[in-house]
XYZ file of N, CA and C in Angstrom:
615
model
N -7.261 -15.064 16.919
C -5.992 -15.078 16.185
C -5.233 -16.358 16.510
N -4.474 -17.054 15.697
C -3.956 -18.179 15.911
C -2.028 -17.894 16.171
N -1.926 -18.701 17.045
C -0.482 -18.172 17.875
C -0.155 -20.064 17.628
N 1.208 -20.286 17.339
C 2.154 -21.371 17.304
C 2.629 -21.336 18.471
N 1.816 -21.993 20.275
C 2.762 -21.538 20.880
C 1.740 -22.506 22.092
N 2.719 -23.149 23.324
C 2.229 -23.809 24.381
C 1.803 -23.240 25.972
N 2.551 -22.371 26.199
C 2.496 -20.827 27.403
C 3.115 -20.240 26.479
N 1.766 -19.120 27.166
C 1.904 -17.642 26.431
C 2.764 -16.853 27.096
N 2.994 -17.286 28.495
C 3.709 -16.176 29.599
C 5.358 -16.740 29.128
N 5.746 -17.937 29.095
C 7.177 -18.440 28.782
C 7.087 -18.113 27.448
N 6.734 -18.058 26.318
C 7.081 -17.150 24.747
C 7.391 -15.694 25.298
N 6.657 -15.363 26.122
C 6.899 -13.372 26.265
C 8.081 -13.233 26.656
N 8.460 -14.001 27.547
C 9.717 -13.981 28.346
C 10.979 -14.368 27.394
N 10.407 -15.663 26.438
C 12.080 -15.931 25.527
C 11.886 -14.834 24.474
N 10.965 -13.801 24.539
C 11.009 -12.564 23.114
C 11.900 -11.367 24.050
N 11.503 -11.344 25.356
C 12.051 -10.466 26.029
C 13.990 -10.658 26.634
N 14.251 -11.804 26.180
C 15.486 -12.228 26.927
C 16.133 -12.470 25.297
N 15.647 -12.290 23.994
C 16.273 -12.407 23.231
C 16.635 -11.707 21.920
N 17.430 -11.582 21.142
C 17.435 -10.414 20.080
C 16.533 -11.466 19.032
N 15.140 -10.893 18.631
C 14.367 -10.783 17.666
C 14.523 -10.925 15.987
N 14.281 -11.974 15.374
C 14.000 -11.554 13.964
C 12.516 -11.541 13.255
N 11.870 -11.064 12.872
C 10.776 -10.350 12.895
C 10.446 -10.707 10.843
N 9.598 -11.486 10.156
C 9.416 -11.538 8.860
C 7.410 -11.108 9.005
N 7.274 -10.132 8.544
C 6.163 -9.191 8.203
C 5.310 -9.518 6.708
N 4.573 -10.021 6.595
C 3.992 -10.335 5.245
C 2.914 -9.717 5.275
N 2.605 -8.488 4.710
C 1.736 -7.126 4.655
C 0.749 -7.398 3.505
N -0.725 -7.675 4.132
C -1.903 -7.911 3.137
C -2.360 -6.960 3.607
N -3.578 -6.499 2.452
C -4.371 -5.627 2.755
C -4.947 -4.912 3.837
N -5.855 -5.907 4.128
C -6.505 -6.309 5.567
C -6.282 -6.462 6.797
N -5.404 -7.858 6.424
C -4.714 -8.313 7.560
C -3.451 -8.742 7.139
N -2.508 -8.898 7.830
C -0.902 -9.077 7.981
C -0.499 -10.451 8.802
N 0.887 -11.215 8.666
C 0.699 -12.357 9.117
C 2.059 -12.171 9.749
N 2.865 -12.126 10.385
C 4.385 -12.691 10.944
C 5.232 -13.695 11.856
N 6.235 -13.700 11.579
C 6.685 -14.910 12.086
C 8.422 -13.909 13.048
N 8.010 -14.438 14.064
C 9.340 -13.981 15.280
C 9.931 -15.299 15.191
N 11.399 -14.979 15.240
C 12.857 -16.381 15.091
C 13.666 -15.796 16.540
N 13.766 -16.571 16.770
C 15.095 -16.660 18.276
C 16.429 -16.345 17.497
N 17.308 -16.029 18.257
C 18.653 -16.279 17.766
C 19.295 -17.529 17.495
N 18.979 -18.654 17.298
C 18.700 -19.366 16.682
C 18.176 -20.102 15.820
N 17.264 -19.136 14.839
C 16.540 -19.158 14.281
C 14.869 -19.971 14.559
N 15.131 -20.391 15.430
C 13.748 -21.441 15.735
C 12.347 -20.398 15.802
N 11.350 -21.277 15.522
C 9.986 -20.376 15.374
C 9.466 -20.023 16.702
N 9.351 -18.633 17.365
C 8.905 -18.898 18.516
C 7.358 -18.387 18.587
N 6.961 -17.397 17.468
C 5.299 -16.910 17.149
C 5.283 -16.738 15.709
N 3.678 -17.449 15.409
C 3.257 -17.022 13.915
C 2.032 -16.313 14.530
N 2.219 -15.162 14.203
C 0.377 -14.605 14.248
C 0.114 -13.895 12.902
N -1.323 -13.846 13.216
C -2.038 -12.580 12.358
C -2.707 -11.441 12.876
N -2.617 -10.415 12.297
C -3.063 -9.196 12.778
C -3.454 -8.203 11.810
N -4.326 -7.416 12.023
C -4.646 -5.962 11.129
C -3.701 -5.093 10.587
N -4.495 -5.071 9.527
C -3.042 -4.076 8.684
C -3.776 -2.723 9.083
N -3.719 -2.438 10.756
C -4.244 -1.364 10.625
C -2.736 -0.497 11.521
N -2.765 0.856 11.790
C -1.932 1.286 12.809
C -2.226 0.926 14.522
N -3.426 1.169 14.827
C -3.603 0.487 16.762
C -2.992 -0.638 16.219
N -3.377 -2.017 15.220
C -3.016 -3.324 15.746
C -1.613 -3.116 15.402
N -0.816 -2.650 14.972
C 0.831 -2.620 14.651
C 0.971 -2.093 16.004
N 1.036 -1.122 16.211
C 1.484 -0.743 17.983
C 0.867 -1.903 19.018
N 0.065 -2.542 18.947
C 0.072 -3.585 20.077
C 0.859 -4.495 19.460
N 0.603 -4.855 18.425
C 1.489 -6.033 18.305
C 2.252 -5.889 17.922
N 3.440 -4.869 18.079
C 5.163 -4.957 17.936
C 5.398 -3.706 18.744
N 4.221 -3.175 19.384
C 4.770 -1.668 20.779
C 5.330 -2.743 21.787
N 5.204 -3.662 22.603
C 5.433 -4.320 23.640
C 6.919 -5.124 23.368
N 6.926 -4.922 21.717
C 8.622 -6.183 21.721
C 9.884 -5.770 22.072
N 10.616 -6.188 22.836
C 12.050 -5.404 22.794
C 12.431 -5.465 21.404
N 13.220 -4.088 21.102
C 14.110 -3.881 19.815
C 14.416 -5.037 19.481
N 13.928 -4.980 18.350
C 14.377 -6.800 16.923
C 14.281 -5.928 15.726
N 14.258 -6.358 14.705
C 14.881 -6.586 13.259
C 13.691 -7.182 12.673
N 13.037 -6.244 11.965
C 11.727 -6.294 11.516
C 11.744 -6.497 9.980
N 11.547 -7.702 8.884
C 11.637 -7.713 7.151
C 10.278 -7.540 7.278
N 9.771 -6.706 5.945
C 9.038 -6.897 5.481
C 8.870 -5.957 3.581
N 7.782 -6.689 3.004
C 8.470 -6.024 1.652
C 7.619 -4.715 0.834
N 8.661 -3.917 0.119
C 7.700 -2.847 -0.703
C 6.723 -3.078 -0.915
N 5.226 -2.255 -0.754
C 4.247 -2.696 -1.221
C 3.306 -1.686 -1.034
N 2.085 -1.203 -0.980
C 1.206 -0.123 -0.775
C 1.075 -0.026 0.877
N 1.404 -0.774 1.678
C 1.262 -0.230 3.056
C 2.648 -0.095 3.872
N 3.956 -0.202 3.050
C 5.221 -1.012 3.416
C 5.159 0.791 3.842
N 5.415 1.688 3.081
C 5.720 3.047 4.238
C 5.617 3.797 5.099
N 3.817 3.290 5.729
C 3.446 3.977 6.764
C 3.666 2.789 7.925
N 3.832 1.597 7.465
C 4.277 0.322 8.525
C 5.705 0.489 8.734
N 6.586 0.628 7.777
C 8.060 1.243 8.251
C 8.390 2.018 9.173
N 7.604 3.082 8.796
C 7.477 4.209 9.535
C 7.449 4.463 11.273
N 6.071 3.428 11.385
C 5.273 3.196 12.447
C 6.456 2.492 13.163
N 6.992 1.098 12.916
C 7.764 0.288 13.321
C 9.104 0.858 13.804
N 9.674 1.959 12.674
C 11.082 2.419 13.520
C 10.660 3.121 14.655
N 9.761 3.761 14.407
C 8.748 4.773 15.645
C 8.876 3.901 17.091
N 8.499 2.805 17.063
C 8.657 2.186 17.943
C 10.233 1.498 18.652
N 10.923 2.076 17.856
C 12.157 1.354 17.761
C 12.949 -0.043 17.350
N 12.244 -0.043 16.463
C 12.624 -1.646 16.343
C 13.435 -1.739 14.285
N 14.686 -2.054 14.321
C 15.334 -2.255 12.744
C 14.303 -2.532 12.297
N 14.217 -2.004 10.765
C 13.052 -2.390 9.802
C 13.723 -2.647 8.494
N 13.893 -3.192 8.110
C 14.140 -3.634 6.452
C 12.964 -3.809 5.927
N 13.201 -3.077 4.845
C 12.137 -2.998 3.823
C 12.478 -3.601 2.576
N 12.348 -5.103 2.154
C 12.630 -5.753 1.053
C 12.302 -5.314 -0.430
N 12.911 -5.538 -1.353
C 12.075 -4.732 -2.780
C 11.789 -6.597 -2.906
N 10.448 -6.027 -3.043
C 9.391 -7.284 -3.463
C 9.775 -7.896 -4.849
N 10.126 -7.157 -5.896
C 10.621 -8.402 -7.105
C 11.961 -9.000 -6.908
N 12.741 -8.656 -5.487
C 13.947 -9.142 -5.517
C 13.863 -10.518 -4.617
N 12.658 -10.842 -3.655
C 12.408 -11.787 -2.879
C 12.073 -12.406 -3.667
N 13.163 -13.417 -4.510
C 12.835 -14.177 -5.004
C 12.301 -15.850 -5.123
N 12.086 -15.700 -3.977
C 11.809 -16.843 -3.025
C 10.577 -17.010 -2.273
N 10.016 -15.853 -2.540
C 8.742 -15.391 -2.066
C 7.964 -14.886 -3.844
N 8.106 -13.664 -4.531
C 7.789 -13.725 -5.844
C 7.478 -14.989 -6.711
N 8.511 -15.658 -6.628
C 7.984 -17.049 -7.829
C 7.379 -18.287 -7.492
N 6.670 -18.088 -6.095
C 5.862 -19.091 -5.335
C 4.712 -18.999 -5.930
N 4.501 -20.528 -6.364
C 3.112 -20.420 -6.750
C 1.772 -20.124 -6.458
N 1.933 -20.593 -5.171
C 0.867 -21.123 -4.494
C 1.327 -19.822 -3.054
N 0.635 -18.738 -3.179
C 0.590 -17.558 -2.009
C 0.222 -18.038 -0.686
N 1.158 -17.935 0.256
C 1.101 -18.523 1.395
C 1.523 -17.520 2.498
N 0.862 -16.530 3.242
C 1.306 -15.742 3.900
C 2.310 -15.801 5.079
N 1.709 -17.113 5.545
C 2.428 -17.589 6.636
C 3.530 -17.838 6.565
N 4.017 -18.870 5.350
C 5.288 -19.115 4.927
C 6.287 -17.951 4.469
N 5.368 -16.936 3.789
C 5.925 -15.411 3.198
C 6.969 -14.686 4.156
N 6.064 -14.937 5.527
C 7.104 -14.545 6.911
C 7.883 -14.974 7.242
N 7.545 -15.983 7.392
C 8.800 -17.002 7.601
C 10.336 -16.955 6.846
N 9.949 -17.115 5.485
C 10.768 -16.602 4.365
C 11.548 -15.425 4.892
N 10.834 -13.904 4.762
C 11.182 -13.335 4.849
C 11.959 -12.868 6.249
N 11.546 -13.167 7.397
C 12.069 -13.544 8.599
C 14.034 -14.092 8.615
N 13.963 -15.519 7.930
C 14.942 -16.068 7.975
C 16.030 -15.533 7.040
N 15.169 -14.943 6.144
C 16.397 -14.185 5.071
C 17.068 -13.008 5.962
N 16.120 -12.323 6.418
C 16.741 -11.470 7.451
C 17.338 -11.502 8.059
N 17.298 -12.630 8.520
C 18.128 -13.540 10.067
C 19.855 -13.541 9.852
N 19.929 -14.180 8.184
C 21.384 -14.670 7.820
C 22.026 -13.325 7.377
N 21.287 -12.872 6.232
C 22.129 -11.796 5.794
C 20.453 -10.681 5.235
N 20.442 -9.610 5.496
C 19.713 -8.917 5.273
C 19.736 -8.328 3.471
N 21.475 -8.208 3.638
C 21.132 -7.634 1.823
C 20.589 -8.779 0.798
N 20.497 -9.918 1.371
C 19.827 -11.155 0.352
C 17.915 -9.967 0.013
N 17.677 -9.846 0.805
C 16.305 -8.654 0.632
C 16.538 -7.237 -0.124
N 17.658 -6.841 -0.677
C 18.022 -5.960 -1.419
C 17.080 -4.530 -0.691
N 17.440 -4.050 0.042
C 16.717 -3.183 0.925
C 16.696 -1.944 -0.064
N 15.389 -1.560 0.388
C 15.212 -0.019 -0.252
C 14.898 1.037 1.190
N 14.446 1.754 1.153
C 14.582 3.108 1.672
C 13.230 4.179 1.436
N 12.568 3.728 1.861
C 10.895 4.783 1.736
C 11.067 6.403 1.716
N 10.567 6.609 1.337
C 10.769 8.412 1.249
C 9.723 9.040 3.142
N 10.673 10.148 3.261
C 9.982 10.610 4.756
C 9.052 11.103 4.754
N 7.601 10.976 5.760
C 6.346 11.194 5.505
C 5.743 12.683 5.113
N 7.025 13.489 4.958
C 6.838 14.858 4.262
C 6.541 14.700 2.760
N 7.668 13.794 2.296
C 8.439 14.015 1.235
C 6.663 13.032 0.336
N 6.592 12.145 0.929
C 5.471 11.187 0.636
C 4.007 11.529 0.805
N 4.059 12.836 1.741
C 2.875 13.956 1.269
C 2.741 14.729 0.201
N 4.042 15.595 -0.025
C 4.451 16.001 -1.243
C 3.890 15.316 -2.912
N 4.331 13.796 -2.210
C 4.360 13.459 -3.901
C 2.966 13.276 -3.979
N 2.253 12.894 -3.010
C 0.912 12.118 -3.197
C -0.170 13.680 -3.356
N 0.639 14.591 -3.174
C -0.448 16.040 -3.843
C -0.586 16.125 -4.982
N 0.962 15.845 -5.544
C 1.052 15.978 -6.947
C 0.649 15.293 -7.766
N 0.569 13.782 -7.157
C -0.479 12.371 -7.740
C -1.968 12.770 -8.094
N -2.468 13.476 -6.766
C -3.523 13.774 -7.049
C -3.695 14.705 -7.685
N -3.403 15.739 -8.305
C -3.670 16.716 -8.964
C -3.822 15.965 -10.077
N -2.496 15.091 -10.336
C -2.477 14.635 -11.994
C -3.718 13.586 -12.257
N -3.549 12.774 -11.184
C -5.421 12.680 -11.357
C -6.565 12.982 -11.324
N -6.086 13.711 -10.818
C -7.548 15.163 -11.517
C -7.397 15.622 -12.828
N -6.481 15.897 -13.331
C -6.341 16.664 -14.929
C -6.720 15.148 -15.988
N -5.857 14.178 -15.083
C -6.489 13.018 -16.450
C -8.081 12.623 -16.471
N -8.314 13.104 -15.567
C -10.263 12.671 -14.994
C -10.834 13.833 -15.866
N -10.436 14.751 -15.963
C -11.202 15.740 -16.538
C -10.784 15.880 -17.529
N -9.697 15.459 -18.395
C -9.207 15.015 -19.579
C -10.160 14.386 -20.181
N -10.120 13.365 -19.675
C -10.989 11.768 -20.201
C -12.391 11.986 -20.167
N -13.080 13.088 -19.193
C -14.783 13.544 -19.487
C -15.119 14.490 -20.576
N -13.831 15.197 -21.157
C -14.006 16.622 -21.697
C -13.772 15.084 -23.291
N -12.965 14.233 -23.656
C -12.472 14.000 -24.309
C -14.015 12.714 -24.843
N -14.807 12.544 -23.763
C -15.840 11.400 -23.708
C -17.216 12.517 -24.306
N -17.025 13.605 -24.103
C -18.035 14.790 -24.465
C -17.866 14.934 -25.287
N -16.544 14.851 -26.288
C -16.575 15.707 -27.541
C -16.583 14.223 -28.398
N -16.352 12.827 -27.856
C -16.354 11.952 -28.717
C -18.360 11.611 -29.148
N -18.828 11.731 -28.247
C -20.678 11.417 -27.967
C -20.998 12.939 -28.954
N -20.722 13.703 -28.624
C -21.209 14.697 -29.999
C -20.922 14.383 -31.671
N -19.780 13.926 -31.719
C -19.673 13.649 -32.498
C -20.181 12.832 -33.536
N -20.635 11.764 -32.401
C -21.249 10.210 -33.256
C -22.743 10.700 -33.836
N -23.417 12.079 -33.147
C -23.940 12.463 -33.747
C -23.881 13.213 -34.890
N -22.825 13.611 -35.109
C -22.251 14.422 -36.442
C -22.191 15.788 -35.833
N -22.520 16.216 -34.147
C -22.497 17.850 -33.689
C -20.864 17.770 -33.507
N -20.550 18.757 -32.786
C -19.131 19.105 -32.256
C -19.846 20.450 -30.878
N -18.528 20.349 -30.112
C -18.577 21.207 -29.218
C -17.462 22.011 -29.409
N -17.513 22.955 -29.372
C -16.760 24.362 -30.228
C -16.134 24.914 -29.092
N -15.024 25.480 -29.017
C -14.075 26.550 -28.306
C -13.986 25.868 -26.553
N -14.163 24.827 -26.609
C -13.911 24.063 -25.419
C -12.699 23.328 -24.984
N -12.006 23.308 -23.793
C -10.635 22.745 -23.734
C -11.531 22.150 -21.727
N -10.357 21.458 -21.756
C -10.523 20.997 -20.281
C -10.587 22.412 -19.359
N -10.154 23.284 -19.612
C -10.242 24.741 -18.913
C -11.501 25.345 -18.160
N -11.538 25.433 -19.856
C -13.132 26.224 -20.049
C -14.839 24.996 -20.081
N -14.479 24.224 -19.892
C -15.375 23.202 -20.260
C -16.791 23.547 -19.473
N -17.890 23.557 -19.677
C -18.913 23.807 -18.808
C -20.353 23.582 -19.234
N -21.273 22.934 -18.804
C -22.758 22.954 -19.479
C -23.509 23.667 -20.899
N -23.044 25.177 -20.750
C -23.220 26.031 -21.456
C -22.853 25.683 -22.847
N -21.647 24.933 -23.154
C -20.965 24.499 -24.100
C -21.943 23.740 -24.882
N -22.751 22.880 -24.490
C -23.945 22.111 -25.160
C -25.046 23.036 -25.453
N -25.171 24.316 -24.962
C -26.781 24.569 -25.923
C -26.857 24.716 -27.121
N -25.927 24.552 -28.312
C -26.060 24.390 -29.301
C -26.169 23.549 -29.827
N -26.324 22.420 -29.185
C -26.788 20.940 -29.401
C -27.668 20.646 -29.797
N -27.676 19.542 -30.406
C -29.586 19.201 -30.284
C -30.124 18.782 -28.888
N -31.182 18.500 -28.970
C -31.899 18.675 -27.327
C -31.598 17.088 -26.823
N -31.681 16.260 -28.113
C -31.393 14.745 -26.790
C -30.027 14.969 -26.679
N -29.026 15.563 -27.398
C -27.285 15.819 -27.001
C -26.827 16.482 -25.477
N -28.106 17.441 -25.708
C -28.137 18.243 -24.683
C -28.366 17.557 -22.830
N -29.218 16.832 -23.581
C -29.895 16.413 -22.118
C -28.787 14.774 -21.763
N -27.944 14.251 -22.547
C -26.892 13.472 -22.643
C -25.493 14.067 -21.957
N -25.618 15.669 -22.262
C -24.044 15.960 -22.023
C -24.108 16.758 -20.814
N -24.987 17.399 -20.694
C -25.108 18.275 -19.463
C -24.644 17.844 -18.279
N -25.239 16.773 -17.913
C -24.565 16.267 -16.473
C -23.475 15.372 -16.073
N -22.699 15.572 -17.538
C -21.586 14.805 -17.651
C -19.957 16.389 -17.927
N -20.806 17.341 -18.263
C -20.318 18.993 -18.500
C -20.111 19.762 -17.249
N -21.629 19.240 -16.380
C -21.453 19.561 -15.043
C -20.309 19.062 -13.850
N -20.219 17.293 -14.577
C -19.145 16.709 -13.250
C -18.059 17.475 -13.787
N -17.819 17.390 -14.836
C -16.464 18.561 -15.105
C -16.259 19.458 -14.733
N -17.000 20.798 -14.354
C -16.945 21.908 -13.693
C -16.804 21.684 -12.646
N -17.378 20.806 -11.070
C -17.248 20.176 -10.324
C -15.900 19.473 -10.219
N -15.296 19.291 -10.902
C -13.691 18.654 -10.637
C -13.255 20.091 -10.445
């Protein structure tokens, strides 16, 4: 991992003797950030795993700082994790970083930085949002999935009755409900041997 830094033991010590600003630029994979002194000066750029162990090592050990980073597919369980540890978290709405959004040229490193220093001066320049609590964000993500299940089996029941058709058959008294193999033996036999295991993943959902 690459660290901006000359002793590693004198950086630990000016993170530990100072209040923290913390800019988080959350990729997939891996994640990049940038720590500011109270003075804003750069005192670490690293990179690290966008996983949960590497977030607890690398921000379990910091004294309480002031953590930006922006909405995005991992921004709520990293929020999460981060106040857990105690440390302010702002959570930026990503089309409002506009300073980060209309960059051409994607630069993670700089992303932190950015987002870091915006934090630093005034935080509402990041137009903060507010993640839903990991109940509430279980909740919804049941209901996500269900509805992607009904459109999956929508879209096979709806792909079955379009392939009968082009033959000039139809499949009769069938809804996403009732949908099932059986529905094709009145087919002709290459329809048959076409729809069956596409009748079957349906029952199987």
């Amino acid at each position: 991992m690459k660290k901006i830094s000359t002793v590693a033991a004198k950086q630990s010590r000016n993170c530990s003797e100072q209040k923290l600003t913390i800019g988080l630029d959350l990729g997939d994979r891996s994640s990049w950030y940038c720590v500011l002194d109270e003075a804003g000066a750069v005192l670490l750029e690293q990179k690290l795993a966008t996983t949960p162990k590497a977030m607890r090592e690398g921000f379990g050990g910091m004294p309480r700082s002031r953590i930006a980073l922006e909405t995005g597919m991992h921004s709520p369980w990293v929020s999460r994790l981060l106040s857990e540890l105690g440390h302010e978290v702002i959570v930026a709405h990503a089309r409002s970083v506009r300073l980060i959004g209309e960059s051409r040229r994607k630069d993670d490193r700089l992303d932190a930085q950015t987002l870091a220093r915006l934090a630093r001066i005034d935080p509402q320049l990041l137009c903060p949002v507010k993640h839903r609590s990991a109940k509430a964000q279980a909740d919804l993500t049941l209901i996500r999935a269900r509805a992607g299940l009904v459109r999956a089996r929508t879209a096979l029941v709806n792909t079955a009755r379009g392939l009968a058709k082009s033959y000039g058959e139809r499949l009769r008294g069938c809804n996403v409900r009732n949908m099932n193999p059986e529905k094709a033996e009145g087919l002709s036999p290459e329809l048959q041997r076409a729809l069956k295991p596409l009748l079957a993943a349906i029952v199987e959902r």
